[in-house]
Short mmCIF file of C-alpha atoms and ligand atoms in Angstrom, two decimals:
data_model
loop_
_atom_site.label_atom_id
_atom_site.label_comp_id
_atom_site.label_asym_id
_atom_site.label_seq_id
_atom_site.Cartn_x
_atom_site.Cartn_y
_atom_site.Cartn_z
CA UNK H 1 -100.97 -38.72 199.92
CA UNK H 2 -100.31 -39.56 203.40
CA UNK H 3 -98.18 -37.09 205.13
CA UNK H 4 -95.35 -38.43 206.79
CA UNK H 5 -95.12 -36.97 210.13
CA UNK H 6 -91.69 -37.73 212.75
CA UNK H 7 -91.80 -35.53 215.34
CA UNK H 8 -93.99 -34.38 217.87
CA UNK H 9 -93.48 -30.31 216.92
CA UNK H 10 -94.35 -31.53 213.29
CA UNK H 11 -97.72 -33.37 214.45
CA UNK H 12 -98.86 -30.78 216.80
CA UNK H 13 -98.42 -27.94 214.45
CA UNK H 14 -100.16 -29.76 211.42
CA UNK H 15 -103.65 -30.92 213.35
CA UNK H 16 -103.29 -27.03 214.99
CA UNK H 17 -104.13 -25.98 211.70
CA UNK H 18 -106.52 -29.36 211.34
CA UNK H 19 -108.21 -28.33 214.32
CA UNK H 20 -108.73 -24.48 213.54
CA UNK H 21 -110.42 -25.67 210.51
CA UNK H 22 -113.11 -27.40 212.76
CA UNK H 23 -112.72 -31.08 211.75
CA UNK H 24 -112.57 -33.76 213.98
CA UNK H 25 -109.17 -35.83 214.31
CA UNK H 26 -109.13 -40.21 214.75
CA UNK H 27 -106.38 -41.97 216.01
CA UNK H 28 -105.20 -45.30 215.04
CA UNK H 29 -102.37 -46.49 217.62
CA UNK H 30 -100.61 -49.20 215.96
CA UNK H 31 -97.16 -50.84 215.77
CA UNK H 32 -96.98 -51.23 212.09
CA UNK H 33 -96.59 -54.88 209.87
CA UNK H 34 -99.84 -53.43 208.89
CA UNK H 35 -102.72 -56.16 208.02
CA UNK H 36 -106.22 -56.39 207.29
CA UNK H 37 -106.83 -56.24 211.35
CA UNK H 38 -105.49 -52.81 211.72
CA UNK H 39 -107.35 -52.27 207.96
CA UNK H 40 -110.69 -52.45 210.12
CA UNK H 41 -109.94 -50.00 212.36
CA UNK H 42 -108.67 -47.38 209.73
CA UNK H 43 -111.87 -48.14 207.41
CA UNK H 44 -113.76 -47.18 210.50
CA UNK H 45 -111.90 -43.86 211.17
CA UNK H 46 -111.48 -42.78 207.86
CA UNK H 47 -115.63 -43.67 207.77
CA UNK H 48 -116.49 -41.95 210.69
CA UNK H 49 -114.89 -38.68 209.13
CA UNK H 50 -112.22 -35.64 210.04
CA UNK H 51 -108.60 -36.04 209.69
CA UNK H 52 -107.31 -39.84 210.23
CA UNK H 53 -103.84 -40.28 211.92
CA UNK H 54 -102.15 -43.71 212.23
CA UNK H 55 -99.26 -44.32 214.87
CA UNK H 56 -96.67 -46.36 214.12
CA UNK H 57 -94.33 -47.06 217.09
CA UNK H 58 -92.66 -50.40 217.74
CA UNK H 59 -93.23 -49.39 222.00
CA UNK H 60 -89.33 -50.72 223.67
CA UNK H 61 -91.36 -49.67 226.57
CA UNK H 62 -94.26 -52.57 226.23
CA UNK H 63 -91.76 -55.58 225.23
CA UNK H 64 -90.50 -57.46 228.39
CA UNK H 65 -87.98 -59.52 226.04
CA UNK H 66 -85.43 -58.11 224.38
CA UNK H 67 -85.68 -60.86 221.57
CA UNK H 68 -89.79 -60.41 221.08
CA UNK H 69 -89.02 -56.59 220.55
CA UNK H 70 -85.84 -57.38 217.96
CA UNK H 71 -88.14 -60.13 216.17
CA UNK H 72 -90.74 -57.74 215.87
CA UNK H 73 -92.01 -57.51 212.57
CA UNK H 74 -91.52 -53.66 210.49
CA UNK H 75 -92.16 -52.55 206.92
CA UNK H 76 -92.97 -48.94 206.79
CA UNK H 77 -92.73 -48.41 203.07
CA UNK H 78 -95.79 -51.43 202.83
CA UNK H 79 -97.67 -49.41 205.92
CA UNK H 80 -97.61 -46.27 204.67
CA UNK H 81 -98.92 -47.51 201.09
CA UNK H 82 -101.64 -49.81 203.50
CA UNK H 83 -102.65 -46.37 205.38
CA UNK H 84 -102.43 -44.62 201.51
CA UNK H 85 -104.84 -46.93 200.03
CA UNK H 86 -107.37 -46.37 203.36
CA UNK H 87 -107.36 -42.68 202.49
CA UNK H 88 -104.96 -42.53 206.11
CA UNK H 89 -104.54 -38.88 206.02
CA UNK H 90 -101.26 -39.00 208.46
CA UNK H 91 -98.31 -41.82 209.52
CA UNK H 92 -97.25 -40.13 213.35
CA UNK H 93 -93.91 -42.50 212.88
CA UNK H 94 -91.59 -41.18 215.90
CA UNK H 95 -88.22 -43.02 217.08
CA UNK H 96 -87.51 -43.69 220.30
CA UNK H 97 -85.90 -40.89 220.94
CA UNK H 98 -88.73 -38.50 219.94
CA UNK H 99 -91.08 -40.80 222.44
CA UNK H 100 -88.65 -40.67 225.26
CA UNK H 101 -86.53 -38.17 225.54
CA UNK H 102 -84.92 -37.26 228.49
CA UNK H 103 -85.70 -40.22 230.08
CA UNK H 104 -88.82 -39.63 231.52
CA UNK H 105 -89.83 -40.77 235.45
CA UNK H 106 -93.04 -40.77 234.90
CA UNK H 107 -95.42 -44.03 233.90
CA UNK H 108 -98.86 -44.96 233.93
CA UNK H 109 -99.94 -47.63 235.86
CA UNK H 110 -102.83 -49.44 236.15
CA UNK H 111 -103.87 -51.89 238.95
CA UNK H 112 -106.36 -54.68 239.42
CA UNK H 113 -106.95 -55.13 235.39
CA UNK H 114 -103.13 -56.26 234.97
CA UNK H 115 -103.34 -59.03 237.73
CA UNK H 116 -105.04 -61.94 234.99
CA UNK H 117 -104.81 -63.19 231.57
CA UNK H 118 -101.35 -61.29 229.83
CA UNK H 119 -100.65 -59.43 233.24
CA UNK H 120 -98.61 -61.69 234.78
CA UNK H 121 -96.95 -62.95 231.84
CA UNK H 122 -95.63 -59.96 230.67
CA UNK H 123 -94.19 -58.52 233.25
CA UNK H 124 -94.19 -54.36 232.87
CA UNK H 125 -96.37 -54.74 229.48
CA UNK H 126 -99.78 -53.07 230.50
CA UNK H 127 -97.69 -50.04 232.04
CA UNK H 128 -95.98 -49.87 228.78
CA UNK H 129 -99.03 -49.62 227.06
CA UNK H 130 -101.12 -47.51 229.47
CA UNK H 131 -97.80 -44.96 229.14
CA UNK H 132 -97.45 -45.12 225.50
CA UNK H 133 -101.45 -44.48 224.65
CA UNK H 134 -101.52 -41.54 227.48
CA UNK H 135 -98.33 -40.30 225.65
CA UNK H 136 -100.13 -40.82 222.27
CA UNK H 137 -103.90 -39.16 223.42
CA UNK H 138 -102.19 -36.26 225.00
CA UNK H 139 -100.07 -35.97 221.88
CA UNK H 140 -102.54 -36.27 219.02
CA UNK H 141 -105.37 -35.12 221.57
CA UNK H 142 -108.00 -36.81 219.32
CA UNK H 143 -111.83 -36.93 219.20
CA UNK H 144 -111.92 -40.63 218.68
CA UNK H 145 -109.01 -43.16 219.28
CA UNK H 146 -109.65 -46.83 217.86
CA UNK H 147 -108.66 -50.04 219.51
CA UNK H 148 -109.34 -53.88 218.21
CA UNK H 149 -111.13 -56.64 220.61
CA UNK H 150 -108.42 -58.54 219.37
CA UNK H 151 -106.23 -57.62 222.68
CA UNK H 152 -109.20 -57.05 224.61
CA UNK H 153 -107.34 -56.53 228.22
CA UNK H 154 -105.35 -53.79 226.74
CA UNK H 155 -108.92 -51.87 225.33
CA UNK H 156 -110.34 -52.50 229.07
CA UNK H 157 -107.02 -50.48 230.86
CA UNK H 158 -107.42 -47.96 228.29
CA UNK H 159 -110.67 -47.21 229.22
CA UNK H 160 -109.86 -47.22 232.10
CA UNK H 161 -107.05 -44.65 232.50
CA UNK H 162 -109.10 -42.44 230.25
CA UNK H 163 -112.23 -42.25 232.55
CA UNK H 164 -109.55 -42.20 235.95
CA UNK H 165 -107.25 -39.55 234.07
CA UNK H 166 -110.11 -37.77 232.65
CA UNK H 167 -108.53 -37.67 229.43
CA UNK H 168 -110.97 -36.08 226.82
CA UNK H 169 -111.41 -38.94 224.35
CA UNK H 170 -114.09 -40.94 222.85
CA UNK H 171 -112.30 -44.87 222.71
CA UNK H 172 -113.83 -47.08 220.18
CA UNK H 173 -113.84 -50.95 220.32
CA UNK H 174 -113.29 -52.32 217.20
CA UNK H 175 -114.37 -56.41 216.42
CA UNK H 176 -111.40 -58.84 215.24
CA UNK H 177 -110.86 -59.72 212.19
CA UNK H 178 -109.81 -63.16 211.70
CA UNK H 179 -108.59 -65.35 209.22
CA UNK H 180 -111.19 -67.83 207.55
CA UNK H 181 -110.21 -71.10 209.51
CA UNK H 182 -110.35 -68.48 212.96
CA UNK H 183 -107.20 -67.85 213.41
CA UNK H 184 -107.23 -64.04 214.49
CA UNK H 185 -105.12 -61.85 212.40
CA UNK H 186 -101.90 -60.55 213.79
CA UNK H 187 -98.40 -59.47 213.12
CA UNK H 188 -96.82 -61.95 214.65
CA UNK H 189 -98.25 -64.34 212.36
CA UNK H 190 -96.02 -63.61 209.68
CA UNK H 191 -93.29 -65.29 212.17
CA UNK H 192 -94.89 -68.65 211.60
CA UNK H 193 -93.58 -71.31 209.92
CA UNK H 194 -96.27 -73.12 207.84
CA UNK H 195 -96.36 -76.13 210.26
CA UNK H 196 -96.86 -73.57 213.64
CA UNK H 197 -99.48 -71.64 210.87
CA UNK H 198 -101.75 -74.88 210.88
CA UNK H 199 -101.45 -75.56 214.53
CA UNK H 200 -102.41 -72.28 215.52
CA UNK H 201 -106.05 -72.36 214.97
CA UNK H 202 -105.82 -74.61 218.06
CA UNK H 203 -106.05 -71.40 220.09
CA UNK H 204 -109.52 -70.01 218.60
CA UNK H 205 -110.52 -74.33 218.83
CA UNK H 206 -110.08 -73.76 222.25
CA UNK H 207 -112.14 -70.31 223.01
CA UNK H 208 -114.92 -71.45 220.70
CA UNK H 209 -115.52 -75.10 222.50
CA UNK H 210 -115.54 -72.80 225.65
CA UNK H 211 -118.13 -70.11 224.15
CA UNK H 212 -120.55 -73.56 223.15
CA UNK H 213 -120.18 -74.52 226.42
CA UNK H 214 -120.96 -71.55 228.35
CA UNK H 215 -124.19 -71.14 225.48
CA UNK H 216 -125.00 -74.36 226.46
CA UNK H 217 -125.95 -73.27 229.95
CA UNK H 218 -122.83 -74.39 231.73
CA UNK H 219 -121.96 -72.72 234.84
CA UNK H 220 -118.51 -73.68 236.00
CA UNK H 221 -115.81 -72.16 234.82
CA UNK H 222 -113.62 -75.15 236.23
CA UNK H 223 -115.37 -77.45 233.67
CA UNK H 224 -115.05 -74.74 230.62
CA UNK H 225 -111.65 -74.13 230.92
CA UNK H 226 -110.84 -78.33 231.48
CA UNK H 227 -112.86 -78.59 228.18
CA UNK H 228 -111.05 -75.83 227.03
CA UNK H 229 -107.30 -77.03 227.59
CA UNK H 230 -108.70 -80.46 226.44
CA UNK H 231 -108.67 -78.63 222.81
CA UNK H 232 -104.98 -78.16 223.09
CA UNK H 233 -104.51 -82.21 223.57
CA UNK H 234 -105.23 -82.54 219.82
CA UNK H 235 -101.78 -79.70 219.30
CA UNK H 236 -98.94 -80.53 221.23
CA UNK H 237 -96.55 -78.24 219.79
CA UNK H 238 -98.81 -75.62 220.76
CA UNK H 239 -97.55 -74.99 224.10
CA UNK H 240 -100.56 -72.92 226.79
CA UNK H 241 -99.86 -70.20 228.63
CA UNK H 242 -103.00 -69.24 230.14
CA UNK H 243 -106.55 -70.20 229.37
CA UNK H 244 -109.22 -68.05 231.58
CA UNK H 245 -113.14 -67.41 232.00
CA UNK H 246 -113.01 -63.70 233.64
CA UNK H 247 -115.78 -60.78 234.29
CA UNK H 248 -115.07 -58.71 231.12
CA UNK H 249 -115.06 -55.54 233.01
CA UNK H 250 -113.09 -56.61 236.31
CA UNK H 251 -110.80 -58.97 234.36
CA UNK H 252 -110.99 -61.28 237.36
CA UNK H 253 -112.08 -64.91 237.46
CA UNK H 254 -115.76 -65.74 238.27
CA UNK H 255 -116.78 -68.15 240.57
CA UNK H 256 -120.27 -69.26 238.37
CA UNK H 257 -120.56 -67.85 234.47
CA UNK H 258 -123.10 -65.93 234.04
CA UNK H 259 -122.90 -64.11 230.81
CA UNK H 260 -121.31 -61.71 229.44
CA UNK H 261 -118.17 -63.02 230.52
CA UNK H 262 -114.70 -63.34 228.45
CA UNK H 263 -112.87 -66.29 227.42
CA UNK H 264 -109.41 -65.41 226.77
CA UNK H 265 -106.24 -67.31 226.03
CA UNK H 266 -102.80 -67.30 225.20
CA UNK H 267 -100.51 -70.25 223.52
CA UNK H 268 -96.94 -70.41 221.94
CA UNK H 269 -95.95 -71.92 218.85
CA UNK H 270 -92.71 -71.99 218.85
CA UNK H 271 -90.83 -68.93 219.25
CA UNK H 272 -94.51 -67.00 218.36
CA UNK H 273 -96.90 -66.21 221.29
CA UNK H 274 -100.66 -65.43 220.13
CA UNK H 275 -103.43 -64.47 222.10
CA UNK H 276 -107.00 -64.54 221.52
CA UNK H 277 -110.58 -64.00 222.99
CA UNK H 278 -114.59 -63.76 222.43
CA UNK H 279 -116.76 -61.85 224.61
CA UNK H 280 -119.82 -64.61 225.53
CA UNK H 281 -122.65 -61.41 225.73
CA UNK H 282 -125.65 -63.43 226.47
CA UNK H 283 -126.68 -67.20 225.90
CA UNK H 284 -128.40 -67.98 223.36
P1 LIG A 301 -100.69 -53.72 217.23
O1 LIG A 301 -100.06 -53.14 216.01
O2 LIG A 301 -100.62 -55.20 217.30
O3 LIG A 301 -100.27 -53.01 218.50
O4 LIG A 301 -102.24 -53.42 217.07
C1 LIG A 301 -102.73 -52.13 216.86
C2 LIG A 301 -104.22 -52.13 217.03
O5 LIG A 301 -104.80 -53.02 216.08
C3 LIG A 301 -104.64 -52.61 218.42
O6 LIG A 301 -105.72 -51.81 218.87
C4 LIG A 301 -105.06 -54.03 218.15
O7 LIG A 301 -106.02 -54.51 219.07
C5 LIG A 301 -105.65 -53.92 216.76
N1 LIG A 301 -105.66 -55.23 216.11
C6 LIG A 301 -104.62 -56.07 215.94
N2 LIG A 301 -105.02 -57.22 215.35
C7 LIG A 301 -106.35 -57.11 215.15
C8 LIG A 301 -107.35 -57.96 214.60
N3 LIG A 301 -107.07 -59.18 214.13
N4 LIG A 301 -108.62 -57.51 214.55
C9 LIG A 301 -108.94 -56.27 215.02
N5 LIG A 301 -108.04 -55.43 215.56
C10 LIG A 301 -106.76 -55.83 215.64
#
């Protein structure tokens, strides 16, 4: 059975006894509408051993639009079956409340990741989640924490404030999963109607004519991310919010591509925004 844990008290005094026992604790920081995504990363804590706990906490914190956070998909009876059938041993599922009491004055904030790619979309996001996962690690203080490719800038600033906050943690990148036609999986696809569904693969289109290019030997990020937004031509309901060649450590764009280097987009369909990247790690 997975244990269903809601408070921090309840948590902490569970893996005490976890930890005086000698194993080894994973997290899984997630906010919920569970899918075969997050399914990769639990498969790879509960493989890699110890006691497995999965967070489920819709962040307020991380959500610069009201409506995005309301929208949000949740399901926690389906999760905590998903996170059963993985062999999950704990659900950390905390209100708001429990995560902020007192209203705290305190955030995390990370500079010079945040300025490209989501940062200056989302207004206050990254600080949300650089907050949240500190709150989380220091928390759960875990062996191993997992975190998908799939929103690649966020796994960069968490490495990040671990090394600069010295937090004791071993962070695991975990490849995306994606649907068969490329679409990468996420719960906000479930907000798609089956028109903005079909369209959507014009996102991972987009990133993969850009990854040919840049195997072909091209240089110039101008001309990979023209090609690139060409892609979109062929969707016009898909709408583009950004569409960038950056250094996949700096996050910053690069004047001539030399690999590795990330290719990372975002697009709307409709009310649904999806983002998306691959990690070019050497040419062919
Ligand atoms: P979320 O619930 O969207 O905050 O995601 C929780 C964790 O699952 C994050 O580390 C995500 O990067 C990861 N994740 C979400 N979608 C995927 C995917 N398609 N493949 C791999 N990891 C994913």
């Amino acid at each position: 059975m997975v244990e269903l844990l809601r408070t921090i008290s309840e948590l902490r005094a569970r893996l005490s006894a976890i930890r005086r026992n000698g194993a080894a604790i994973g997290l899984v920081p997630t906010m919920g509408a569970l899918h075969a995504g997050h399914g990769r990363l639990l498969e790879k804590a509960v493989a890699d051993g110890g006691f497995v706990v999965a967070s489920i906490f819709v962040n307020p914190t991380q959500f610069h639009r009201e409506d995005d956070f309301q929208s949000y998909p949740r399901d926690l009876a389906t999760d905590l079956a998903f996170c059963e059938r993985r062999n999950v041993d704990a659900a950390f599922v905390p209100d708001a409340d429990e995560m902020y009491a007192g209203e705290p004055l305190t955030s995390v904030v990370v500079s010079g990741l945040t300025e490209h790619l989501c940062g200056p979309q989302r207004p206050g996001h990254f600080e949300g989640v650089a907050t949240v996962v500190t709150k989380l690690l220091n928390i759960v203080q875990p062996d191993r924490a997992y975190f998908g490719e799939k929103d690649r800038q966020q796994l960069v600033v968490i490495r990040r404030v671990v090394k600069d906050l010295d937090i004791p943690v071993e962070i695991i990148g975990v490849p995306t999963v994606r649907e068969p036609d490329g679409l990468a999986l996420s719960s906000r696809n479930q907000l798609l109607s089956s028109g903005e569904r079909q369209a959507a693969t014009v996102l991972y289109r987009a990133i993969r004519k850009a990854e040919e290019l840049v195997q072909a030997g091209e240089t110039c990020p101008g001309e990979v991310m023209k090609q690139g937004l060409a892609v979109f031509e062929s969707e016009p309901s898909a709408r583009v919010e950004y569409f960038e060649v950056v250094d996949p450590e700096q996050l910053q764009p690069v004047d001539e591509i030399k690999a590795p280097v990330l290719i990372a987009g975002a697009a709307h369909l409709g009310a649904t925004r999806l983002i998306d990247n691959i990690l070019v790690e050497a040419r062919e």
